[in-house]
Amino acid sequence: MSRSDGSGPVAAFVDEVEPVVFAFGAGLTLLFVVLFALAPQTAADLVSGANGFVLAHFNWAFLIVMLFFVAFLFFLILGPWGNLRFGDDPPEYSFVSYFTMMYSAGLAAGIVFWGPAEALLHYATVPPLYGGVADASAAAMPIAVQYSMFHWALTQWSCFTVMGLGIGYYVYNHGAPLRVSSVLTPFIGAENVADSYWAKLIDIVAVFATLGGVSTSLGFIGSQFLTGLRFQWGIQVGDVGTVVVITTMTVVFTLSVVLGVDKGIRRLSNFNMGLFAVLLVATLVIGPTWFVLQLGTDALGGFVTDFVAMSLFIDTASNGEWANAWTVFYWAWPLAWSPFAGLFIARISRGRSVREVAFTGIGATGIATTPWFIVLGGTGVWLQHSGGANLLGPINRLGESVSGYVLYGALPGGMFLLAGFLVLVTTFFITSADSSTLAVSMMTTGGEEHPSTVIRVFWGLMLGAVASVLMVIGGVDALQSAAIITGGPFAIVCLVAVVGLAKSFREQYGNLLFQEETVIFGRDRSADGTTSDQGTTENDD
């Protein structure tokens, strides 16, 4: 509930805003943009150097941490801790709406964008884990689809879900504010979150990471339209056209976020998943149906059997070059997004059980994502391998942005499906922008569940402005790298969330692995049951 007294929009804005997080979060982002505009090469070199340092020294940590998150979530789904609930109220939304909002707010725009492209790239250059397989061969086809599924269908979602659990549980069960920093509750207490310097620091970096991540994605979606106009119709629009595209998207998602979760985000998310299903089935039917189903079965088998090997593969012989460009990048990027995605998941999870949140976060999303990469990725590699179309030529020349155009251009009736594809990329991104704008609004108002329209509009316009400036001055890659760098700190924050949840759940359920009398560290018991001078039982610790 807003703290406004109704004395006007400006007064409401001033009254509800959390000044430190708001000022430093917005200021840090604007400072980055200004520095890049004034000294682009210097800024790019600094960001590139920091990014290179992180990847060179901590790539192993990203791989281990994300695999650990997956294991923890599977434990919550299967174990007794999954019975715990977020508060005592019934769930606010139906499961279908809950799932579609979570999916749309997360990686969905990237999933749609990369669906036609990634398998083709792995087909052309086989990942070094399968170095014995020839590039662009029949044997490379299932591996290509398998790796694209691995990068999108399960692990990326784990950090979002862990963060959502870590925030939501303490908001609805311990009265913590609806902020990313609420994951610190088991260590500093819910009453201290608002005033803790560590909590403010986490929220400030979360604002920067969210603005950077979503602005960059807005730039990418805009570039897809602009590249498509040039590839499909030879239209060059220049800087003015770039700003028009970004501005149009900004207006749409700002209007949607003003409508709120129920009227805006929920309805748009349900539409997204309906169109997603229609496009998926239509592509399967008009494409090489039986081949795709066979290839998908083969790829799914490889995904299951080689999951751990792919999760921990670095390829030290090449100093991790391939892993850094693909798997580590894919893990760092959602970690940078985890603050807003986790906060939004917490916002819509009131009344859900821990098991429901964990299953929806990596189970239901994985079930929805896997067929997309099988169908679009399988269709793409079939067209390329069979000679039905040269998809890699335009992709290598113009980039991944044209993958949807060349794929659907090679299928019967593909122009109709291409229109649906472009609408889907746009609406999925708009939903992500909606949820991120809402999340930043909540972060910068100290945890308001329903921030005022003024602050939602402010952050919506901020996202659009940053994206437009960076698209024009060519700084999107730098902001992307900066957002990736923030993935490191949020890997630590997610780990803190896991440790805190385990601590809290253990206090409610007791030990799961050892009985209460088991001594882990401390004094020993003698054979006759008396306590020696060397220790006590675990209960005495």
XYZ file of C-alpha atoms in Angstrom:
541
model
C 0.000 0.000 0.000
C 1.327 3.412 -0.957
C 2.331 5.848 1.759
C 0.965 8.801 -0.214
C -1.504 11.150 1.542
C -3.133 12.152 -1.749
C -1.607 15.617 -1.912
C -0.503 15.287 -5.526
C 1.688 13.106 -7.718
C 4.954 14.913 -6.965
C 4.292 14.834 -3.226
C 3.391 11.148 -3.508
C 6.643 10.477 -5.335
C 8.724 12.305 -2.716
C 6.827 10.661 0.129
C 7.233 7.055 -1.006
C 10.734 7.078 -2.512
C 13.654 5.534 -0.590
C 16.171 8.346 -1.191
C 19.489 6.496 -0.849
C 18.621 3.541 -3.086
C 16.807 5.765 -5.584
C 19.554 8.375 -5.862
C 22.513 6.008 -6.030
C 20.771 3.422 -8.243
C 19.658 5.971 -10.826
C 22.830 8.025 -10.453
C 25.124 5.048 -11.018
C 23.323 4.142 -14.229
C 23.275 7.708 -15.559
C 26.938 8.171 -14.648
C 27.827 5.093 -16.667
C 25.910 6.365 -19.696
C 27.423 9.870 -19.445
C 30.954 8.515 -19.107
C 30.465 6.283 -22.098
C 29.055 9.178 -24.135
C 31.959 11.484 -23.257
C 34.806 8.944 -23.451
C 33.444 5.847 -25.177
C 36.768 4.141 -25.843
C 38.072 4.654 -22.304
C 34.808 3.426 -20.792
C 34.703 0.441 -23.120
C 38.298 -0.493 -22.241
C 37.610 -0.300 -18.508
C 34.472 -2.407 -18.729
C 36.087 -4.887 -21.092
C 39.080 -5.244 -18.792
C 36.915 -5.863 -15.744
C 34.781 -8.308 -17.678
C 37.856 -10.160 -18.899
C 39.260 -10.384 -15.361
C 36.034 -11.884 -14.017
C 35.820 -14.456 -16.805
C 39.504 -15.385 -16.607
C 39.578 -15.966 -12.846
C 36.051 -16.866 -11.765
C 34.485 -18.784 -14.656
C 34.718 -22.000 -12.611
C 32.778 -20.343 -9.771
C 29.848 -19.425 -12.041
C 29.576 -23.028 -13.218
C 29.710 -24.571 -9.740
C 27.341 -22.061 -8.148
C 24.647 -22.435 -10.807
C 24.816 -26.240 -10.673
C 24.492 -26.004 -6.884
C 21.349 -23.876 -7.261
C 19.797 -26.515 -9.524
C 20.579 -29.256 -6.988
C 19.145 -27.162 -4.128
C 15.902 -26.526 -6.012
C 15.475 -30.202 -6.854
C 15.956 -30.943 -3.158
C 13.193 -28.448 -2.301
C 10.866 -30.029 -4.869
C 11.430 -33.570 -3.574
C 12.190 -32.963 0.116
C 10.080 -32.030 3.162
C 11.036 -28.342 3.121
C 8.858 -27.946 0.042
C 5.734 -28.103 2.239
C 6.418 -24.684 3.757
C 4.228 -21.840 2.463
C 4.614 -18.158 1.721
C 2.258 -16.764 4.352
C -1.197 -17.995 5.320
C -3.255 -16.461 2.504
C -4.436 -18.525 -0.482
C -2.566 -18.016 -3.779
C -3.447 -14.747 -5.489
C -3.440 -16.124 -9.055
C -4.365 -19.356 -10.784
C -1.419 -21.644 -11.453
C -1.614 -21.004 -15.217
C -1.472 -17.222 -14.733
C 1.259 -17.614 -12.134
C 3.358 -19.709 -14.502
C 2.820 -17.455 -17.530
C 3.801 -14.356 -15.533
C 6.947 -16.038 -14.217
C 7.876 -17.272 -17.687
C 7.203 -13.961 -19.403
C 9.106 -11.969 -16.791
C 12.172 -14.185 -17.042
C 14.061 -15.403 -20.076
C 11.191 -15.767 -22.526
C 12.238 -12.960 -24.895
C 15.741 -14.419 -25.105
C 14.333 -17.922 -25.613
C 12.231 -16.787 -28.556
C 15.113 -14.737 -29.993
C 17.728 -17.517 -29.739
C 15.424 -20.419 -30.639
C 16.187 -20.317 -34.393
C 19.835 -19.245 -33.991
C 21.774 -21.055 -31.301
C 21.482 -24.617 -32.586
C 22.700 -23.458 -35.994
C 25.810 -21.931 -34.447
C 26.598 -25.105 -32.488
C 25.979 -27.141 -35.636
C 28.463 -25.024 -37.590
C 31.068 -25.170 -34.790
C 30.595 -28.166 -32.498
C 31.212 -27.403 -28.785
C 34.670 -28.671 -27.758
C 33.162 -31.070 -25.206
C 32.315 -33.139 -28.311
C 35.565 -32.423 -30.126
C 35.515 -35.735 -31.965
C 32.382 -34.778 -33.896
C 32.909 -33.018 -37.221
C 31.460 -29.541 -37.701
C 28.327 -29.300 -39.870
C 27.887 -33.083 -39.914
C 24.842 -35.261 -39.289
C 26.315 -36.221 -35.914
C 26.549 -32.532 -34.982
C 22.798 -31.980 -35.324
C 21.543 -33.553 -32.049
C 24.510 -32.077 -30.150
C 23.612 -28.616 -31.460
C 20.013 -28.903 -30.271
C 21.115 -30.509 -27.000
C 23.463 -27.664 -26.107
C 20.910 -24.988 -26.950
C 18.419 -26.714 -24.616
C 21.072 -26.960 -21.912
C 21.790 -23.233 -22.071
C 18.150 -22.171 -21.768
C 15.856 -24.850 -20.354
C 16.885 -25.342 -16.723
C 20.000 -23.826 -15.172
C 19.468 -20.187 -16.173
C 16.162 -20.170 -14.307
C 17.700 -21.475 -11.080
C 19.131 -18.164 -9.843
C 15.817 -16.373 -10.497
C 13.992 -19.000 -8.481
C 16.487 -19.044 -5.609
C 16.286 -15.265 -5.338
C 12.477 -15.345 -5.475
C 12.370 -17.927 -2.688
C 14.868 -15.993 -0.594
C 12.876 -12.762 -0.848
C 9.328 -14.149 -0.751
C 9.739 -16.421 2.246
C 10.966 -13.590 4.487
C 8.461 -11.067 3.152
C 5.395 -13.223 3.772
C 6.588 -15.213 6.786
C 8.788 -12.763 8.687
C 7.433 -9.337 7.701
C 10.515 -8.224 5.786
C 10.111 -5.411 3.205
C 9.613 -6.372 -0.450
C 13.236 -5.703 -1.380
C 16.106 -7.771 -2.761
C 18.016 -7.178 0.463
C 15.378 -9.099 2.423
C 17.490 -12.213 1.790
C 19.602 -10.904 4.709
C 16.681 -11.365 7.140
C 17.916 -14.589 8.815
C 21.235 -12.887 9.582
C 20.262 -9.347 10.606
C 16.524 -9.621 11.337
C 13.569 -8.309 9.302
C 13.397 -5.143 11.414
C 16.959 -4.166 10.433
C 16.742 -4.664 6.667
C 15.568 -1.119 5.963
C 18.477 0.517 7.813
C 21.340 -1.872 7.109
C 24.183 -0.485 5.000
C 24.709 -3.918 3.454
C 21.021 -4.060 2.536
C 21.159 -0.634 0.885
C 24.269 -1.617 -1.053
C 22.566 -4.765 -2.368
C 19.493 -2.773 -3.439
C 21.590 -0.070 -5.152
C 23.554 -2.598 -7.201
C 20.279 -4.400 -7.950
C 18.813 -1.218 -9.451
C 21.887 -0.722 -11.642
C 21.943 -4.359 -12.760
C 18.241 -4.288 -13.615
C 18.441 -1.034 -15.571
C 21.545 -2.237 -17.386
C 20.171 -5.670 -18.184
C 16.741 -4.599 -19.369
C 17.995 -1.545 -21.267
C 20.450 -3.785 -23.096
C 17.711 -6.263 -23.948
C 15.528 -3.424 -25.198
C 18.434 -2.407 -27.414
C 18.788 -5.974 -28.707
C 15.083 -6.279 -29.523
C 15.217 -2.937 -31.295
C 18.249 -4.066 -33.261
C 16.393 -7.205 -34.337
C 13.660 -5.107 -35.923
C 16.139 -2.742 -37.550
C 18.309 -5.584 -38.875
C 15.195 -7.331 -40.142
C 14.048 -4.224 -41.999
C 17.441 -4.003 -43.675
C 17.655 -7.731 -44.469
C 14.057 -8.309 -45.564
C 13.183 -5.046 -47.287
C 16.459 -3.097 -47.601
C 15.214 -0.260 -45.371
C 17.840 1.827 -43.556
C 16.364 3.936 -40.744
C 19.383 5.547 -39.033
C 19.487 7.004 -35.537
C 16.014 8.575 -35.760
C 14.440 5.234 -36.620
C 16.319 3.608 -33.770
C 14.938 6.106 -31.270
C 11.418 5.701 -32.716
C 11.512 1.912 -32.300
C 12.818 2.118 -28.729
C 10.371 4.898 -27.832
C 7.401 2.937 -29.166
C 8.332 -0.119 -27.086
C 8.887 2.088 -24.042
C 5.443 3.680 -24.342
C 3.777 0.268 -24.659
C 5.437 -1.358 -21.664
C 5.051 1.805 -19.559
C 1.300 1.806 -20.230
C 1.178 -1.872 -19.325
C 3.049 -1.438 -16.053
C 0.770 1.463 -15.088
C -2.190 -0.928 -15.385
C -0.575 -3.108 -12.712
C 0.050 -6.817 -12.314
C -3.521 -8.018 -12.707
C -4.756 -5.882 -15.604
C -1.447 -5.444 -17.421
C 1.214 -8.062 -16.778
C -1.124 -11.026 -16.116
C -3.226 -10.550 -19.253
C -0.234 -9.913 -21.483
C 1.548 -12.968 -20.062
C -1.438 -15.205 -20.806
C -1.527 -13.860 -24.372
C 2.199 -14.496 -24.732
C 1.968 -18.159 -23.803
C -1.026 -18.712 -26.080
C 0.834 -17.263 -29.063
C 3.983 -19.158 -28.014
C 2.086 -22.469 -28.156
C 0.422 -21.667 -31.500
C 3.727 -20.688 -33.124
C 5.471 -23.765 -31.730
C 2.843 -26.189 -33.040
C 2.570 -24.434 -36.422
C 6.342 -24.577 -36.947
C 6.386 -28.278 -36.095
C 3.496 -29.065 -38.455
C 4.769 -27.189 -41.521
C 8.408 -28.111 -40.921
C 10.103 -31.555 -41.057
C 7.809 -32.970 -38.357
C 9.044 -36.543 -38.005
C 12.698 -35.634 -38.343
C 12.371 -32.973 -35.642
C 10.678 -35.411 -33.256
C 13.438 -37.990 -33.779
C 16.210 -35.417 -33.486
C 14.586 -33.947 -30.385
C 14.411 -37.332 -28.686
C 18.103 -37.896 -29.380
C 19.013 -34.401 -28.137
C 16.890 -34.772 -25.002
C 18.686 -38.016 -24.161
C 22.060 -36.295 -24.496
C 20.854 -33.393 -22.375
C 19.903 -35.742 -19.525
C 22.939 -38.026 -19.647
C 25.547 -35.277 -20.162
C 23.990 -32.600 -17.961
C 26.688 -32.606 -15.271
C 29.517 -32.780 -17.833
C 28.109 -29.790 -19.726
C 27.523 -27.933 -16.454
C 31.167 -28.196 -15.381
C 32.925 -28.027 -18.762
C 35.528 -25.249 -19.079
C 38.049 -26.630 -21.615
C 41.260 -25.532 -19.909
C 43.223 -26.391 -23.070
C 41.837 -23.184 -24.613
C 41.818 -21.231 -21.326
C 38.067 -21.572 -21.203
C 37.543 -19.420 -24.292
C 34.517 -21.333 -25.571
C 32.934 -21.765 -22.128
C 33.392 -18.067 -21.348
C 31.704 -17.061 -24.596
C 28.768 -19.431 -24.107
C 28.004 -21.201 -20.832
C 29.671 -18.789 -18.408
C 28.155 -15.830 -20.253
C 24.715 -17.453 -20.063
C 25.080 -18.030 -16.328
C 26.440 -14.561 -15.517
C 23.716 -12.780 -17.479
C 20.703 -14.177 -15.559
C 22.589 -13.706 -12.292
C 22.681 -9.988 -13.147
C 18.942 -10.173 -13.851
C 18.190 -12.198 -10.712
C 17.358 -9.170 -8.487
C 14.391 -7.981 -10.544
C 13.251 -11.453 -11.608
C 13.495 -12.755 -8.046
C 11.676 -9.738 -6.640
C 8.882 -10.123 -9.188
C 8.604 -13.860 -8.460
C 8.314 -13.024 -4.755
C 5.647 -10.402 -5.526
C 3.347 -12.913 -7.273
C 4.047 -15.923 -4.999
C 1.981 -15.045 -1.918
C 0.238 -18.205 -0.701
C 2.387 -20.600 -2.760
C 4.328 -23.434 -1.201
C 8.107 -23.578 -1.466
C 7.669 -26.684 -3.628
C 5.318 -24.869 -6.039
C 7.687 -21.953 -6.459
C 10.715 -24.218 -6.989
C 8.871 -26.480 -9.441
C 7.433 -23.594 -11.445
C 10.813 -21.858 -11.505
C 12.864 -24.689 -13.017
C 10.389 -27.495 -13.769
C 7.452 -25.899 -15.567
C 9.684 -23.358 -17.307
C 11.992 -26.139 -18.492
C 9.042 -28.172 -19.788
C 7.897 -25.146 -21.806
C 11.348 -24.212 -23.098
C 12.610 -27.616 -24.255
C 10.108 -28.097 -27.126
C 10.852 -24.602 -28.461
C 14.543 -25.340 -28.986
C 13.804 -28.815 -30.317
C 11.326 -27.544 -32.915
C 12.956 -24.282 -34.020
C 16.528 -25.455 -33.560
C 15.817 -28.809 -35.177
C 14.051 -27.193 -38.120
C 16.937 -24.774 -38.628
C 19.696 -27.396 -38.651
C 17.591 -29.630 -40.936
C 17.167 -26.817 -43.468
C 20.890 -26.042 -43.320
C 22.104 -29.663 -43.461
C 19.683 -30.796 -46.169
C 20.390 -27.789 -48.391
C 16.838 -26.515 -48.086
C 18.125 -23.059 -47.197
C 21.390 -21.319 -46.359
C 20.544 -19.917 -42.946
C 24.109 -19.540 -41.723
C 25.110 -17.200 -44.534
C 22.904 -14.279 -43.460
C 23.507 -15.042 -39.767
C 27.291 -14.926 -40.185
C 26.990 -11.743 -42.231
C 24.387 -9.781 -40.254
C 24.231 -11.495 -36.872
C 21.745 -13.609 -34.936
C 19.044 -10.949 -35.290
C 18.142 -12.260 -38.757
C 17.741 -15.916 -37.703
C 13.960 -15.731 -37.405
C 13.654 -14.009 -40.778
C 15.743 -16.590 -42.633
C 14.132 -19.579 -40.880
C 10.538 -18.610 -41.571
C 11.429 -17.293 -44.997
C 12.404 -20.868 -45.950
C 9.131 -22.494 -44.748
C 5.751 -22.584 -46.530
C 3.584 -19.718 -45.296
C 6.528 -18.540 -43.274
C 5.726 -14.832 -43.545
C 2.621 -15.307 -41.408
C 4.641 -17.197 -38.827
C 7.372 -14.549 -38.976
C 4.802 -11.904 -38.063
C 3.771 -13.999 -35.068
C 7.421 -14.540 -34.156
C 8.152 -10.791 -34.118
C 5.010 -10.067 -32.099
C 6.017 -12.761 -29.615
C 9.561 -11.433 -29.151
C 8.120 -7.967 -28.581
C 5.335 -8.929 -26.166
C 7.611 -11.193 -24.159
C 10.109 -8.384 -23.844
C 7.363 -5.908 -22.907
C 6.332 -8.230 -20.077
C 9.943 -8.482 -18.880
C 10.199 -4.693 -19.014
C 6.896 -4.411 -17.110
C 8.054 -6.678 -14.328
C 11.516 -5.098 -14.132
C 10.022 -1.600 -13.962
C 7.712 -2.757 -11.180
C 10.648 -4.404 -9.392
C 12.840 -1.285 -9.587
C 9.884 0.790 -8.362
C 9.512 -1.526 -5.367
C 13.263 -1.450 -4.673
C 13.412 2.346 -4.731
C 10.345 2.834 -2.518
C 11.598 0.667 0.315
C 9.407 -2.297 -0.605
C 6.028 -0.835 -1.619
C 3.948 -3.684 -3.089
C 1.920 -1.199 -5.148
C 4.225 1.716 -6.064
C 2.573 4.885 -7.324
C 1.989 5.530 -11.026
C 4.508 8.392 -10.952
C 7.459 6.242 -9.935
C 6.478 3.448 -12.354
C 6.349 5.927 -15.228
C 9.664 7.456 -14.145
C 11.497 4.119 -14.253
C 9.807 3.090 -17.484
C 10.992 6.269 -19.169
C 14.454 5.829 -17.627
C 14.757 2.366 -19.186
C 13.738 3.669 -22.597
C 16.031 6.685 -22.412
C 19.093 4.643 -21.440
C 18.422 2.117 -24.209
C 17.942 4.856 -26.847
C 21.141 6.676 -25.916
C 23.192 3.496 -25.886
C 21.788 2.295 -29.211
C 22.713 5.590 -30.847
C 26.214 5.945 -29.365
C 26.997 2.236 -29.693
C 27.339 1.477 -25.994
C 24.958 -1.452 -25.659
C 27.798 -3.983 -25.603
C 29.519 -2.064 -22.819
C 26.366 -1.913 -20.717
C 25.855 -5.622 -21.354
C 29.372 -6.313 -20.118
C 28.803 -4.109 -17.079
C 25.618 -6.013 -16.285
C 27.502 -9.303 -16.610
C 30.098 -8.057 -14.128
C 27.293 -7.555 -11.578
C 26.486 -11.247 -11.974
C 29.447 -12.045 -9.704
C 28.142 -10.124 -6.675
C 24.652 -11.501 -7.193
C 26.009 -15.035 -7.321
C 27.129 -14.306 -3.759
C 23.740 -12.793 -2.864
C 21.979 -15.888 -4.221
C 24.305 -18.082 -2.155
C 23.442 -15.994 0.909
C 19.762 -16.598 0.096
C 20.311 -20.365 -0.052
C 22.247 -20.428 3.238
C 19.600 -18.285 4.919
C 16.743 -20.450 3.658
C 18.503 -23.627 4.776
C 19.044 -22.074 8.206
C 15.401 -21.028 8.533
C 13.963 -24.269 7.156
C 16.185 -26.325 9.466
C 14.909 -24.370 12.465
C 11.367 -25.341 11.521
C 11.922 -28.923 10.420
C 15.005 -29.931 12.363
C 17.960 -31.772 10.875
C 17.306 -33.800 7.731
C 20.573 -35.687 7.352
C 21.668 -36.223 10.976
C 19.663 -36.910 14.113
C 19.605 -34.144 16.725
C 22.014 -36.034 19.017
C 24.730 -36.293 16.348
C 27.896 -34.377 17.208
C 29.405 -32.704 14.142
C 31.831 -30.250 15.761
C 32.319 -30.164 19.527
C 32.937 -32.507 22.427
C 32.654 -36.294 22.345
C 30.594 -38.729 24.405
C 32.275 -41.609 26.174
C 31.179 -45.177 25.667
C 29.027 -45.129 28.845
C 27.072 -42.117 27.595
C 28.645 -39.482 29.820
C 30.089 -36.338 28.310
C 33.851 -36.075 28.274
C 35.736 -32.850 28.818
C 36.289 -32.686 25.076
C 32.774 -31.807 23.984
C 29.010 -31.628 24.018
C 26.298 -32.883 21.741
C 25.024 -30.816 18.874
C 22.129 -29.654 21.063
C 24.612 -28.102 23.475
C 26.351 -26.085 20.750
